[in-house]
PDB file of C-alpha atoms in Angstrom:
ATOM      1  CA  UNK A  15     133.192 115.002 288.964  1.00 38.00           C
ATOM      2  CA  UNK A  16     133.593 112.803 285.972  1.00 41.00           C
ATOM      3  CA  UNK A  17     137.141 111.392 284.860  1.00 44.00           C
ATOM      4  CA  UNK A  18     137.097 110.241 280.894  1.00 46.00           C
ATOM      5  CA  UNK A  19     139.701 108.386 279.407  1.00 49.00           C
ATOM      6  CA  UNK A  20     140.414 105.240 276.731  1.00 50.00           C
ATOM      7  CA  UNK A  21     140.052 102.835 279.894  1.00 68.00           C
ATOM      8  CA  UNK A  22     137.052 104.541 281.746  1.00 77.00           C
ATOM      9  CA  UNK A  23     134.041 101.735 281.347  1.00 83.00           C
ATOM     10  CA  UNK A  24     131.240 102.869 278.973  1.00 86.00           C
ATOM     11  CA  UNK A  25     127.455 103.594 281.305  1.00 90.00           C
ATOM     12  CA  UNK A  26     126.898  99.961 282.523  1.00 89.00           C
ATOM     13  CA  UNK A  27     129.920  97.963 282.228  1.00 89.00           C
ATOM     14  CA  UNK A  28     131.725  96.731 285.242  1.00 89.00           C
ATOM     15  CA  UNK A  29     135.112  94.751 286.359  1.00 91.00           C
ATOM     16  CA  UNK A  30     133.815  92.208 288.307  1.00 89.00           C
ATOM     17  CA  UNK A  31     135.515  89.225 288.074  1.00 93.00           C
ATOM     18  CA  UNK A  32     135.133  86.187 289.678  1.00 93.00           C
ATOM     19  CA  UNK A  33     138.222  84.636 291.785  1.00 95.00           C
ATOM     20  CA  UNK A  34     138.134  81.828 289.049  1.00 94.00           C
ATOM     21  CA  UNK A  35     138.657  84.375 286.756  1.00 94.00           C
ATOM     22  CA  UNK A  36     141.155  86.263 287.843  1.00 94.00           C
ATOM     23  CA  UNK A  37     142.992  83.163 288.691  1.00 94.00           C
ATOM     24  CA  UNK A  38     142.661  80.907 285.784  1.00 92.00           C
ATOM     25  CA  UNK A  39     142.411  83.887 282.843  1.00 93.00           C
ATOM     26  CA  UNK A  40     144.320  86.982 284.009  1.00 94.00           C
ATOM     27  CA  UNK A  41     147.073  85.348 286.150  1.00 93.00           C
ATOM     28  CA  UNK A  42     147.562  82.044 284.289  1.00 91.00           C
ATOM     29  CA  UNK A  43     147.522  84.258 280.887  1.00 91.00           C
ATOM     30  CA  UNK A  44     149.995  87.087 282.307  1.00 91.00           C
ATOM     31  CA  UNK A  45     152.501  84.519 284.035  1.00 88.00           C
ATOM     32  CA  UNK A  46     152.868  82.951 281.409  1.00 88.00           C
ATOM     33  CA  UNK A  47     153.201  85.385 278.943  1.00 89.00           C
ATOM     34  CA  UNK A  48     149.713  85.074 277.041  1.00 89.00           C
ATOM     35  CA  UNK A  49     148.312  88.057 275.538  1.00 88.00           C
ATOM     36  CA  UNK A  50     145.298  89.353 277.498  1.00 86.00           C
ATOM     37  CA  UNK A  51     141.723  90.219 275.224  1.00 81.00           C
ATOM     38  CA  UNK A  52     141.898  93.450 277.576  1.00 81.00           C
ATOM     39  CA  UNK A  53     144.472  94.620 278.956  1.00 81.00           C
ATOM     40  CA  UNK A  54     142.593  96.116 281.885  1.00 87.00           C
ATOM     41  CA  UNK A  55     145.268  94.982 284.997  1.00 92.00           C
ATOM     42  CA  UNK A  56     148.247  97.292 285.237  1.00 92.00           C
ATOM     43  CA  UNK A  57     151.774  96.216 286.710  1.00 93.00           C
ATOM     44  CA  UNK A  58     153.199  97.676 289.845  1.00 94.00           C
ATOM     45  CA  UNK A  59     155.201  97.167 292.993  1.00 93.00           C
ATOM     46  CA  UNK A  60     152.330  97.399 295.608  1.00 94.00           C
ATOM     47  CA  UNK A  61     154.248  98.040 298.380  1.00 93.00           C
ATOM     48  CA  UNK A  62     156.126 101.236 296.325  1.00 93.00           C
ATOM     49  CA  UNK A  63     152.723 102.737 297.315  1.00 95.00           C
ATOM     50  CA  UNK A  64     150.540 103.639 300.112  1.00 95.00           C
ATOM     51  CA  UNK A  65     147.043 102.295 299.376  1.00 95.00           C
ATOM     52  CA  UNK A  66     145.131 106.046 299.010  1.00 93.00           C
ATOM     53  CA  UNK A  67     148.166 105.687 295.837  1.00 93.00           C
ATOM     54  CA  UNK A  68     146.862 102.919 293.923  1.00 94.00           C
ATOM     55  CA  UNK A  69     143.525 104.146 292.302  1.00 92.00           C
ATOM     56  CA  UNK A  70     145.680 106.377 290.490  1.00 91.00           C
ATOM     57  CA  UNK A  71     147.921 103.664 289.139  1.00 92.00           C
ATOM     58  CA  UNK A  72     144.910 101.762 287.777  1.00 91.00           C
ATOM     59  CA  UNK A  73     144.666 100.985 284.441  1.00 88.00           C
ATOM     60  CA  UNK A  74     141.256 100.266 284.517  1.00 86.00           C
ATOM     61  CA  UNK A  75     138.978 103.658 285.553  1.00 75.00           C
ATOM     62  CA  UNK A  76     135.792 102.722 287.431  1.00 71.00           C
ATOM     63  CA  UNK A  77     133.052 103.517 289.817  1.00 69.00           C
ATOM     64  CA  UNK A  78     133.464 100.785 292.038  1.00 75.00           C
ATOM     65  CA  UNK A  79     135.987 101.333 294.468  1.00 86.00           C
ATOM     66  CA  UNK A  80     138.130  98.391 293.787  1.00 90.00           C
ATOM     67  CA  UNK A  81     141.114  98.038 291.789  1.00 93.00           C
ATOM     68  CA  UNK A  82     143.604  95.310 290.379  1.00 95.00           C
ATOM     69  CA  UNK A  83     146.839  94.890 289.809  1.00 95.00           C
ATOM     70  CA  UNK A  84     149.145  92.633 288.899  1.00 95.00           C
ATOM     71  CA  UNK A  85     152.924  93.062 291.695  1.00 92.00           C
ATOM     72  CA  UNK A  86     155.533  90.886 291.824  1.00 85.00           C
ATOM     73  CA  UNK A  87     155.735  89.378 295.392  1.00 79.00           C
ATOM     74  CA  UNK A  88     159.707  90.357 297.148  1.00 67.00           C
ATOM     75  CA  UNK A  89     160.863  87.670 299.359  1.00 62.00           C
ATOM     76  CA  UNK A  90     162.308  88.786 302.591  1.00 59.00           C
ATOM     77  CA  UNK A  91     165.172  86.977 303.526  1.00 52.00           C
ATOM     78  CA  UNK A  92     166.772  85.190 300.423  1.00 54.00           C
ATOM     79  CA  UNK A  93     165.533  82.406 300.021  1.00 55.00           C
ATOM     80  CA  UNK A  94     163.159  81.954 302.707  1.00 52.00           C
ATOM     81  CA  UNK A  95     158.957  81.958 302.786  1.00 54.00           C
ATOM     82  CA  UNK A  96     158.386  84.930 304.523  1.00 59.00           C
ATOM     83  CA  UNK A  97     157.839  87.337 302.027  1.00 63.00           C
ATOM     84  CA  UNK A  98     157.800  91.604 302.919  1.00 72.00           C
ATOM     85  CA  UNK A  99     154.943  93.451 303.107  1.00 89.00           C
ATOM     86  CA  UNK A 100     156.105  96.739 304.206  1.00 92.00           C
ATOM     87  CA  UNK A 101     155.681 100.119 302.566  1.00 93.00           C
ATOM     88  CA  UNK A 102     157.021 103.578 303.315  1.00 93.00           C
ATOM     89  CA  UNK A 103     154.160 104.492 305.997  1.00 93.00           C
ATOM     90  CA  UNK A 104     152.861 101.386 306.887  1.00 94.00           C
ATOM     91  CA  UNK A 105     152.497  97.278 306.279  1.00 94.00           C
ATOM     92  CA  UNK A 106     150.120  95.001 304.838  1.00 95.00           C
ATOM     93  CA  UNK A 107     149.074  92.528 307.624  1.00 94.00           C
ATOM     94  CA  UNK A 108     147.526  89.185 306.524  1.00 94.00           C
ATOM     95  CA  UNK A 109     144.356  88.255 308.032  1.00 94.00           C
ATOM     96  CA  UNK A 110     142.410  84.993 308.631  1.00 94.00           C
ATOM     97  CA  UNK A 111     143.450  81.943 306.196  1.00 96.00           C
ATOM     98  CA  UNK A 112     144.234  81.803 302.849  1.00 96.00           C
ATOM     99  CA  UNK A 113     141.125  80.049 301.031  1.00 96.00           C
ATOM    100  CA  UNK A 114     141.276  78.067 298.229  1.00 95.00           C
ATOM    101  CA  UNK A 115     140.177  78.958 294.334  1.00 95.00           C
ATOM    102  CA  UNK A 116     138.092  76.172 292.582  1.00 93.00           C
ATOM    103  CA  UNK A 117     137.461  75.396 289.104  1.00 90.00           C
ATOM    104  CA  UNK A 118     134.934  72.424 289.899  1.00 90.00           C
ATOM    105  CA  UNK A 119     136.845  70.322 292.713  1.00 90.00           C
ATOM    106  CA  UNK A 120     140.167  71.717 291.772  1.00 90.00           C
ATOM    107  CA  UNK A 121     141.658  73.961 293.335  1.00 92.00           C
ATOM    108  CA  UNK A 122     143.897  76.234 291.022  1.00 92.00           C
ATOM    109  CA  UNK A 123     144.721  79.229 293.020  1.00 94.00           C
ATOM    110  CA  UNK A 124     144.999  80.618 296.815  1.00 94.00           C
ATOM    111  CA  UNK A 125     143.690  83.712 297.975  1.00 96.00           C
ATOM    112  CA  UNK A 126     145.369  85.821 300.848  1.00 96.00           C
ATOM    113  CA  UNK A 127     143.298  88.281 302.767  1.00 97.00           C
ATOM    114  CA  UNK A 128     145.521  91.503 304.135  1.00 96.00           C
ATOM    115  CA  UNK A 129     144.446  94.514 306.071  1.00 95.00           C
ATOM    116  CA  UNK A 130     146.273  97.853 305.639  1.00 95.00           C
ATOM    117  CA  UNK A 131     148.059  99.011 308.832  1.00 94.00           C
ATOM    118  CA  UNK A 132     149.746 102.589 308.762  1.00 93.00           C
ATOM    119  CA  UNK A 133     153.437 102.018 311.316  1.00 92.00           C
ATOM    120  CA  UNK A 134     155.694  99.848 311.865  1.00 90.00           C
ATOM    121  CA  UNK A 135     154.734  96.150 313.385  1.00 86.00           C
ATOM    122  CA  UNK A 136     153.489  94.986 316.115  1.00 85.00           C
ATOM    123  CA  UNK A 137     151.790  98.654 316.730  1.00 89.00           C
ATOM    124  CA  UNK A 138     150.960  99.326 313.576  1.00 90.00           C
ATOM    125  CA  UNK A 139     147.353 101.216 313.429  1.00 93.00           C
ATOM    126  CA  UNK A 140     144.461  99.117 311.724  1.00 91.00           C
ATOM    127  CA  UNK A 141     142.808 100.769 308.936  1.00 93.00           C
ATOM    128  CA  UNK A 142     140.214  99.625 306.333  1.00 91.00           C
ATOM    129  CA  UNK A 143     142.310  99.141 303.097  1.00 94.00           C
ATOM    130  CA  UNK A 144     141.922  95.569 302.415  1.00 96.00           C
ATOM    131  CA  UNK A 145     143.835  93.655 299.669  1.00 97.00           C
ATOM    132  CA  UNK A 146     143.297  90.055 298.105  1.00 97.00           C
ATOM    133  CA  UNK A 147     146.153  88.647 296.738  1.00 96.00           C
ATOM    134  CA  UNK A 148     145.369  85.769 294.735  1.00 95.00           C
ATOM    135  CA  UNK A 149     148.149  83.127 293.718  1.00 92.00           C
ATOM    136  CA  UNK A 150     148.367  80.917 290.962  1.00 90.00           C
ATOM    137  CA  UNK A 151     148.049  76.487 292.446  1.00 87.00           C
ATOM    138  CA  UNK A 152     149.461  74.686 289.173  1.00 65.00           C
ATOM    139  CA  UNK A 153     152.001  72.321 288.180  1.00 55.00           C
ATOM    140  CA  UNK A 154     153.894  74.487 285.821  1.00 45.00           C
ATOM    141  CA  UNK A 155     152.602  77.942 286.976  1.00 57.00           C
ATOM    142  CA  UNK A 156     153.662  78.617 290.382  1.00 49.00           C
ATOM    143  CA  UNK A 157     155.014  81.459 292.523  1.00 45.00           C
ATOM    144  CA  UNK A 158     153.076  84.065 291.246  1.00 48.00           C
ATOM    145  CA  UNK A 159     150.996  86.634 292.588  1.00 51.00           C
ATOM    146  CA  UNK A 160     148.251  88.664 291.677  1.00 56.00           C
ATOM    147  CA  UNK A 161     147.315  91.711 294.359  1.00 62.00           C
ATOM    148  CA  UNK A 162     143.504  93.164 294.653  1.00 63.00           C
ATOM    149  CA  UNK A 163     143.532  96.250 296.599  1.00 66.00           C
ATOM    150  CA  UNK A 164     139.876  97.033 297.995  1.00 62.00           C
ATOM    151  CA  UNK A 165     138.526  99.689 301.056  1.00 55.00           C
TER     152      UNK A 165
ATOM    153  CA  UNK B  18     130.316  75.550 276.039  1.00 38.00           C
ATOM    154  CA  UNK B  19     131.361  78.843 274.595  1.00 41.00           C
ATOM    155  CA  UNK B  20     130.544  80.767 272.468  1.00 44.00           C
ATOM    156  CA  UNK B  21     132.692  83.637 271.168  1.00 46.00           C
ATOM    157  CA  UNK B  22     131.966  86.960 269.104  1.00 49.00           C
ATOM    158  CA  UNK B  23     132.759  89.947 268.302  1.00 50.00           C
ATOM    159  CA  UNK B  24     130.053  91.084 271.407  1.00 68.00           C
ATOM    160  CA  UNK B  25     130.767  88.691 274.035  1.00 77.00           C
ATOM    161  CA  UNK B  26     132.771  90.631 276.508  1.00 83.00           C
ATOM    162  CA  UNK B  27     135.821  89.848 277.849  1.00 86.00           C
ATOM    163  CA  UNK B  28     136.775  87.701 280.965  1.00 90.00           C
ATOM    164  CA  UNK B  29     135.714  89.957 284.195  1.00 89.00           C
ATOM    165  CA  UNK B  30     133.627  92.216 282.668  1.00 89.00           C
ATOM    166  CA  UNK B  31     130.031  92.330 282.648  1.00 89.00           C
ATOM    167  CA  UNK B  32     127.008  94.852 281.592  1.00 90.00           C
ATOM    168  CA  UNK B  33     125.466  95.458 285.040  1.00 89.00           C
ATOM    169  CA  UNK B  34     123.462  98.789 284.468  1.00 93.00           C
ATOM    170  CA  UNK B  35     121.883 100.792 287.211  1.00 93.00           C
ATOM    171  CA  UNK B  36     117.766 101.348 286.824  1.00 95.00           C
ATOM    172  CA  UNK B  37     119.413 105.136 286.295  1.00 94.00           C
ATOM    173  CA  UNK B  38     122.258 104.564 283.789  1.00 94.00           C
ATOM    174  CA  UNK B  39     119.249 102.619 282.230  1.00 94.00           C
ATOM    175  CA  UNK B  40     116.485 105.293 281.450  1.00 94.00           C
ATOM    176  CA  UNK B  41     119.481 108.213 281.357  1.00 92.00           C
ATOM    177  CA  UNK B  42     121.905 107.115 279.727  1.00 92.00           C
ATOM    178  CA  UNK B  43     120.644 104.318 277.030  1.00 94.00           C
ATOM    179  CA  UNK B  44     116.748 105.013 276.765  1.00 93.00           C
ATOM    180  CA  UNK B  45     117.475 108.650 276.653  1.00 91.00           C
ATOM    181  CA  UNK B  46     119.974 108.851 274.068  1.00 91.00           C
ATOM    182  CA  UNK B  47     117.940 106.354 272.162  1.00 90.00           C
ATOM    183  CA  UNK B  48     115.129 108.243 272.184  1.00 88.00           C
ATOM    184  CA  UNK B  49     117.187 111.416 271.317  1.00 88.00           C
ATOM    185  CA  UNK B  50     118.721 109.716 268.451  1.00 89.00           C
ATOM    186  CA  UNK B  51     122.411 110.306 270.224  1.00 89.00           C
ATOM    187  CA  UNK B  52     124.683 107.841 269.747  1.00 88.00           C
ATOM    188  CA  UNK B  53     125.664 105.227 272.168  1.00 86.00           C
ATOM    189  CA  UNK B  54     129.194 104.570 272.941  1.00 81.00           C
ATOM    190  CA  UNK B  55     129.484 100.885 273.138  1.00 81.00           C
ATOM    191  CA  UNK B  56     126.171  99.588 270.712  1.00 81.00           C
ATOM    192  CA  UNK B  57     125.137  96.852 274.092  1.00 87.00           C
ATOM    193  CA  UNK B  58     121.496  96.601 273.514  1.00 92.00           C
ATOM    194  CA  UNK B  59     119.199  95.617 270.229  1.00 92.00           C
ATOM    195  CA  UNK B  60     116.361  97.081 268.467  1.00 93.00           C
ATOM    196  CA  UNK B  61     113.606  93.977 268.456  1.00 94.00           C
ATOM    197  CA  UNK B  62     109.915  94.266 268.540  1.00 93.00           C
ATOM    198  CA  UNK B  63     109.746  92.623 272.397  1.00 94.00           C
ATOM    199  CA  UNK B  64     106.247  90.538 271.894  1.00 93.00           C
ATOM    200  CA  UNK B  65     106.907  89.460 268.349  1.00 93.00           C
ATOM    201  CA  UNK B  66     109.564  86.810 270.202  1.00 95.00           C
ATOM    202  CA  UNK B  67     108.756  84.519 273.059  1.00 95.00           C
ATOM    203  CA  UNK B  68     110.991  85.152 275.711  1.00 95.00           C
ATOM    204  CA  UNK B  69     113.173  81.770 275.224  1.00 93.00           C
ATOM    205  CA  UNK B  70     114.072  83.006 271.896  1.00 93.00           C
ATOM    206  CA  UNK B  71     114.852  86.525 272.896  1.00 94.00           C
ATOM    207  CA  UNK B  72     118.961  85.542 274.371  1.00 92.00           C
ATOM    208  CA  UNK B  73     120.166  84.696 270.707  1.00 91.00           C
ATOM    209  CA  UNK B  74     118.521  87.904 269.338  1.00 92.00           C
ATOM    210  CA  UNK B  75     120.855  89.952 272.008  1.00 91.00           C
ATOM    211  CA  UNK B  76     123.557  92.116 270.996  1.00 88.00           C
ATOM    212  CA  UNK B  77     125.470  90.804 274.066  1.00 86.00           C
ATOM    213  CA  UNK B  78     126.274  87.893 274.848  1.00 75.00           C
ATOM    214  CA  UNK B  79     127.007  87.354 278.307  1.00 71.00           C
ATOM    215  CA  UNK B  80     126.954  84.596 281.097  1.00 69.00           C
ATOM    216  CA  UNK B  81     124.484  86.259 283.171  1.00 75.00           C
ATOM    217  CA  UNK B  82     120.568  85.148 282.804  1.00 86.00           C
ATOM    218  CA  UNK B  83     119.978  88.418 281.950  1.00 90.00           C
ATOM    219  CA  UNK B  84     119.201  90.405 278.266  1.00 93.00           C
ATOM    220  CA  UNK B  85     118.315  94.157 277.493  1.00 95.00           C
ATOM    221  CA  UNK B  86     116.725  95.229 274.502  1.00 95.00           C
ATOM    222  CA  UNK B  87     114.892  98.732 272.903  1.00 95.00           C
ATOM    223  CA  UNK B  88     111.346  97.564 272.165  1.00 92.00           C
ATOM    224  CA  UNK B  89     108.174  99.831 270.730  1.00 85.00           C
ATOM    225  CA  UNK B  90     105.219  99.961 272.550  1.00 79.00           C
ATOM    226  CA  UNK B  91     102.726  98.961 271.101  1.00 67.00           C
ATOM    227  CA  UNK B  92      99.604 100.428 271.996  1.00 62.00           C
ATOM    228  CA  UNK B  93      96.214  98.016 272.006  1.00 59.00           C
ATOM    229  CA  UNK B  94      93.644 100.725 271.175  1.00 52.00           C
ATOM    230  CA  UNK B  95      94.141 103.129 269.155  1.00 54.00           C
ATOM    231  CA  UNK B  96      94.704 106.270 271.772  1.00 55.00           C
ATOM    232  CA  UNK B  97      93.886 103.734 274.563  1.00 53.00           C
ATOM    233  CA  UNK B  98      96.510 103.593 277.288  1.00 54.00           C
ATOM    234  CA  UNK B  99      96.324 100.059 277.233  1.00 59.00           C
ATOM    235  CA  UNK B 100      99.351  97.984 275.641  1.00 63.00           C
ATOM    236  CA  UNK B 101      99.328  94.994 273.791  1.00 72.00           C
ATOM    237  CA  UNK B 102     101.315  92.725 275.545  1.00 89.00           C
ATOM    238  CA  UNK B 103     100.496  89.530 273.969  1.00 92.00           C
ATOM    239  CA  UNK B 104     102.874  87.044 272.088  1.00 93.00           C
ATOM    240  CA  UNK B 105     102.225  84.499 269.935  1.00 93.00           C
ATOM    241  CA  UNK B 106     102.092  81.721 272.452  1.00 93.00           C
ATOM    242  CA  UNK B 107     101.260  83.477 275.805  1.00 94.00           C
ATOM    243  CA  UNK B 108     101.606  87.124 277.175  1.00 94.00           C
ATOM    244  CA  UNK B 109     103.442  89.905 279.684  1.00 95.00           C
ATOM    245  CA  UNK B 110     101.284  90.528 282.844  1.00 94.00           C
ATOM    246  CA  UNK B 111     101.903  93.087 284.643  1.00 94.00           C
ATOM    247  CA  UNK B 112     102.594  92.570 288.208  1.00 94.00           C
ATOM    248  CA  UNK B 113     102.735  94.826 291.310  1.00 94.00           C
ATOM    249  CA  UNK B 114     103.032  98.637 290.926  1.00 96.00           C
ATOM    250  CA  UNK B 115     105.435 100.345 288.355  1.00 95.00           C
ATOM    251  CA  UNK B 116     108.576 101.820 290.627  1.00 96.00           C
ATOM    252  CA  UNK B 117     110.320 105.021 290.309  1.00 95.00           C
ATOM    253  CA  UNK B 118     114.025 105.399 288.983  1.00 95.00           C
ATOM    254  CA  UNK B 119     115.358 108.646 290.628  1.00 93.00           C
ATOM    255  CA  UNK B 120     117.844 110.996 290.298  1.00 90.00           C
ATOM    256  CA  UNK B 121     118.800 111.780 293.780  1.00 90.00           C
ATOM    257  CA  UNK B 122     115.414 112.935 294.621  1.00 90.00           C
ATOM    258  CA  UNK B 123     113.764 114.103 290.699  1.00 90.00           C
ATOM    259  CA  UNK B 124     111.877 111.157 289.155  1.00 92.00           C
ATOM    260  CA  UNK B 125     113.541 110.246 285.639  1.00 92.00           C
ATOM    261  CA  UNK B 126     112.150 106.951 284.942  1.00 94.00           C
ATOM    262  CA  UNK B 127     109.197 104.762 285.569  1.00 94.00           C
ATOM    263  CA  UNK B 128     109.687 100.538 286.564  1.00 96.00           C
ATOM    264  CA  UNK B 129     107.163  98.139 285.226  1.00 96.00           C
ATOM    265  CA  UNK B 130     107.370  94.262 286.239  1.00 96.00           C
ATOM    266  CA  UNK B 131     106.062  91.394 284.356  1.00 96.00           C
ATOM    267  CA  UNK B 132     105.589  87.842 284.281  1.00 95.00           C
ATOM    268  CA  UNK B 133     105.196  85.966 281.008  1.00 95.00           C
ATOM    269  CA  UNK B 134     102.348  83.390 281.275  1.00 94.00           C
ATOM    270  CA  UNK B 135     101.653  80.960 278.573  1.00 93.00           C
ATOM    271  CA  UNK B 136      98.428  80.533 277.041  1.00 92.00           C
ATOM    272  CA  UNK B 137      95.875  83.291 277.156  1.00 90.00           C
ATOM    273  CA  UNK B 138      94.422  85.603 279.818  1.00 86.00           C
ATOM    274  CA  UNK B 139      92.684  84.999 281.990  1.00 85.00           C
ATOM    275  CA  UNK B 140      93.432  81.044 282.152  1.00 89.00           C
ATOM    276  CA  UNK B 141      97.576  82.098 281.677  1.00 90.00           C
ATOM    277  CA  UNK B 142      99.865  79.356 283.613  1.00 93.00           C
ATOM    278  CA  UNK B 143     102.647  81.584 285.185  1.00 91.00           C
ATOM    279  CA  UNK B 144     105.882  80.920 284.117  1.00 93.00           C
ATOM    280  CA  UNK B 145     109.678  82.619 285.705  1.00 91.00           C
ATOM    281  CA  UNK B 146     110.224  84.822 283.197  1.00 94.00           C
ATOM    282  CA  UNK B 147     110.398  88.303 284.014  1.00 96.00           C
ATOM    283  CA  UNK B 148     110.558  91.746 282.103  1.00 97.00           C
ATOM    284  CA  UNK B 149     111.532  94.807 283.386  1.00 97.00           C
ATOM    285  CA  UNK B 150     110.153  97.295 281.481  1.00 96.00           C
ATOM    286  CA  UNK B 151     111.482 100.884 281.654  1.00 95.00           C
ATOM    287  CA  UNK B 152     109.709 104.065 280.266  1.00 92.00           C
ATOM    288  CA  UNK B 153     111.316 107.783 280.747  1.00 90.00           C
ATOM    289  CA  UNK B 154     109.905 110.995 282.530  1.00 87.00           C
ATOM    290  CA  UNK B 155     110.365 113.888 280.811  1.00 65.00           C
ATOM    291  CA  UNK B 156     109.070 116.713 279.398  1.00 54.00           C
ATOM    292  CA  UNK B 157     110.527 116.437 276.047  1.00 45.00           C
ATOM    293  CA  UNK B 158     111.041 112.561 275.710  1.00 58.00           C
ATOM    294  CA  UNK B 159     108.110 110.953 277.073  1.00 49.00           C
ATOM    295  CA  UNK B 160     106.588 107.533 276.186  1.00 45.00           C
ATOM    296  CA  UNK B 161     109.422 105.639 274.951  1.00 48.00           C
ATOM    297  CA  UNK B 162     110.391 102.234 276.716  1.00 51.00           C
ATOM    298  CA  UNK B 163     112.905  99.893 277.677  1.00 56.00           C
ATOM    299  CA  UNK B 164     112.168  96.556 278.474  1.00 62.00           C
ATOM    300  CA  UNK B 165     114.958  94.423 279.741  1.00 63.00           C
ATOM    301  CA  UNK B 166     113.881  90.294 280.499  1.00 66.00           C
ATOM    302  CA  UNK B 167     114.788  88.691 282.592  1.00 62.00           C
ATOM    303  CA  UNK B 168     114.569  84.999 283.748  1.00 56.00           C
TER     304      UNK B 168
END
């Protein structure tokens, strides 16, 4: 079965960026406003969707099973850190420690590993969406977040 | 260092094809005369070049060590099965056995690996350059090839 549209990849061609990229080009560009060469990233609320959701939402059609997105992050309470994860069925649950993006020895982005579990916390069900969700380190350019949704 | 044209692809992406998009997709249609629908690889006569010059004569530029071209074969002896393989400065050796490309379980495509060694046989000195040369199986389209070098 063989989906063809405008953004379907010609025989080949892949969407693999690098966490430098994605950081430094895609976010950097799209925070703050820059045009992008491609404009292969759509914009969504994650966590409107359930994960088996978001291939459909992507702008970008591909083989791989691995999709980006671009989601504004919603703070919890106010104006505190904690920011929500929840959807409808279920919650995205970080995992492990954020690890730093480099550009040389610089280190111009985070990336935040989070595992899909279907329920409410703490007995939410484990399953094996996983999403990184890179953020933007940088003077100017901060408080932004770019979501990767991969099973 | 960059370099930018109207063929270097944009931040994330990359050509990455399979040994089956390869020989079915861009070798067949070649072959076939059907057009391609992103123009990614170059016409070039493979042994007229050594294989340092062969990245600038690439259609695509890319950050990967890694260059595909369409490339007669040029055939030593008359009807001989025997190729000419020699450049100006050195030659292609072939090394191992040639490798199958398969369609689930139906053969499409043949696999040849060589090493360029400068100088001339048999007193070559080995160098890490390496082609990949692919040829199609079929009944209509046979003895076309491929090659794609790699370093």
């Amino acid at each position: 079965m063989k989906r063809k549209s405008a953004n379907s990849l010609a025989p080949g061609f892949r969407f693999h960026p690098t966490d430098e990229e994605l950081v430094r080009y895609y976010l950097k560009r799209k925070v703050s406003g820059k045009p992008l060469r491609f404009d292969s990233i759509s914009e969504i609320d994650i966590y409107k969707s359930e994960p088996w959701d978001l291939p459909d939402k992507s702008r970008l059609r591909t083989r791989d099973l691995e999709w980006y997105f671009f989601s504004p992050l919603d703070k919890k309470y106010g104006n505190g850190s904690k920011t929500n994860r929840a959807t409808e069925e279920g919650y995205w649950k970080t995992t492990g420690k954020d690890r730093s993006v480099r550009n040389g020895s610089r280190i111009v982005g985070m990336k935040k590993t989070l595992v899909y579990h279907c329920g409410r916390a703490p007995r939410g069900q484990r399953t094996n969406w996983v999403m990184h969700e890179y953020r933007l380190i940088d003077e100017e350019l901060e408080k932004a977040g770019i979501p990767q949704v991969r099973t």
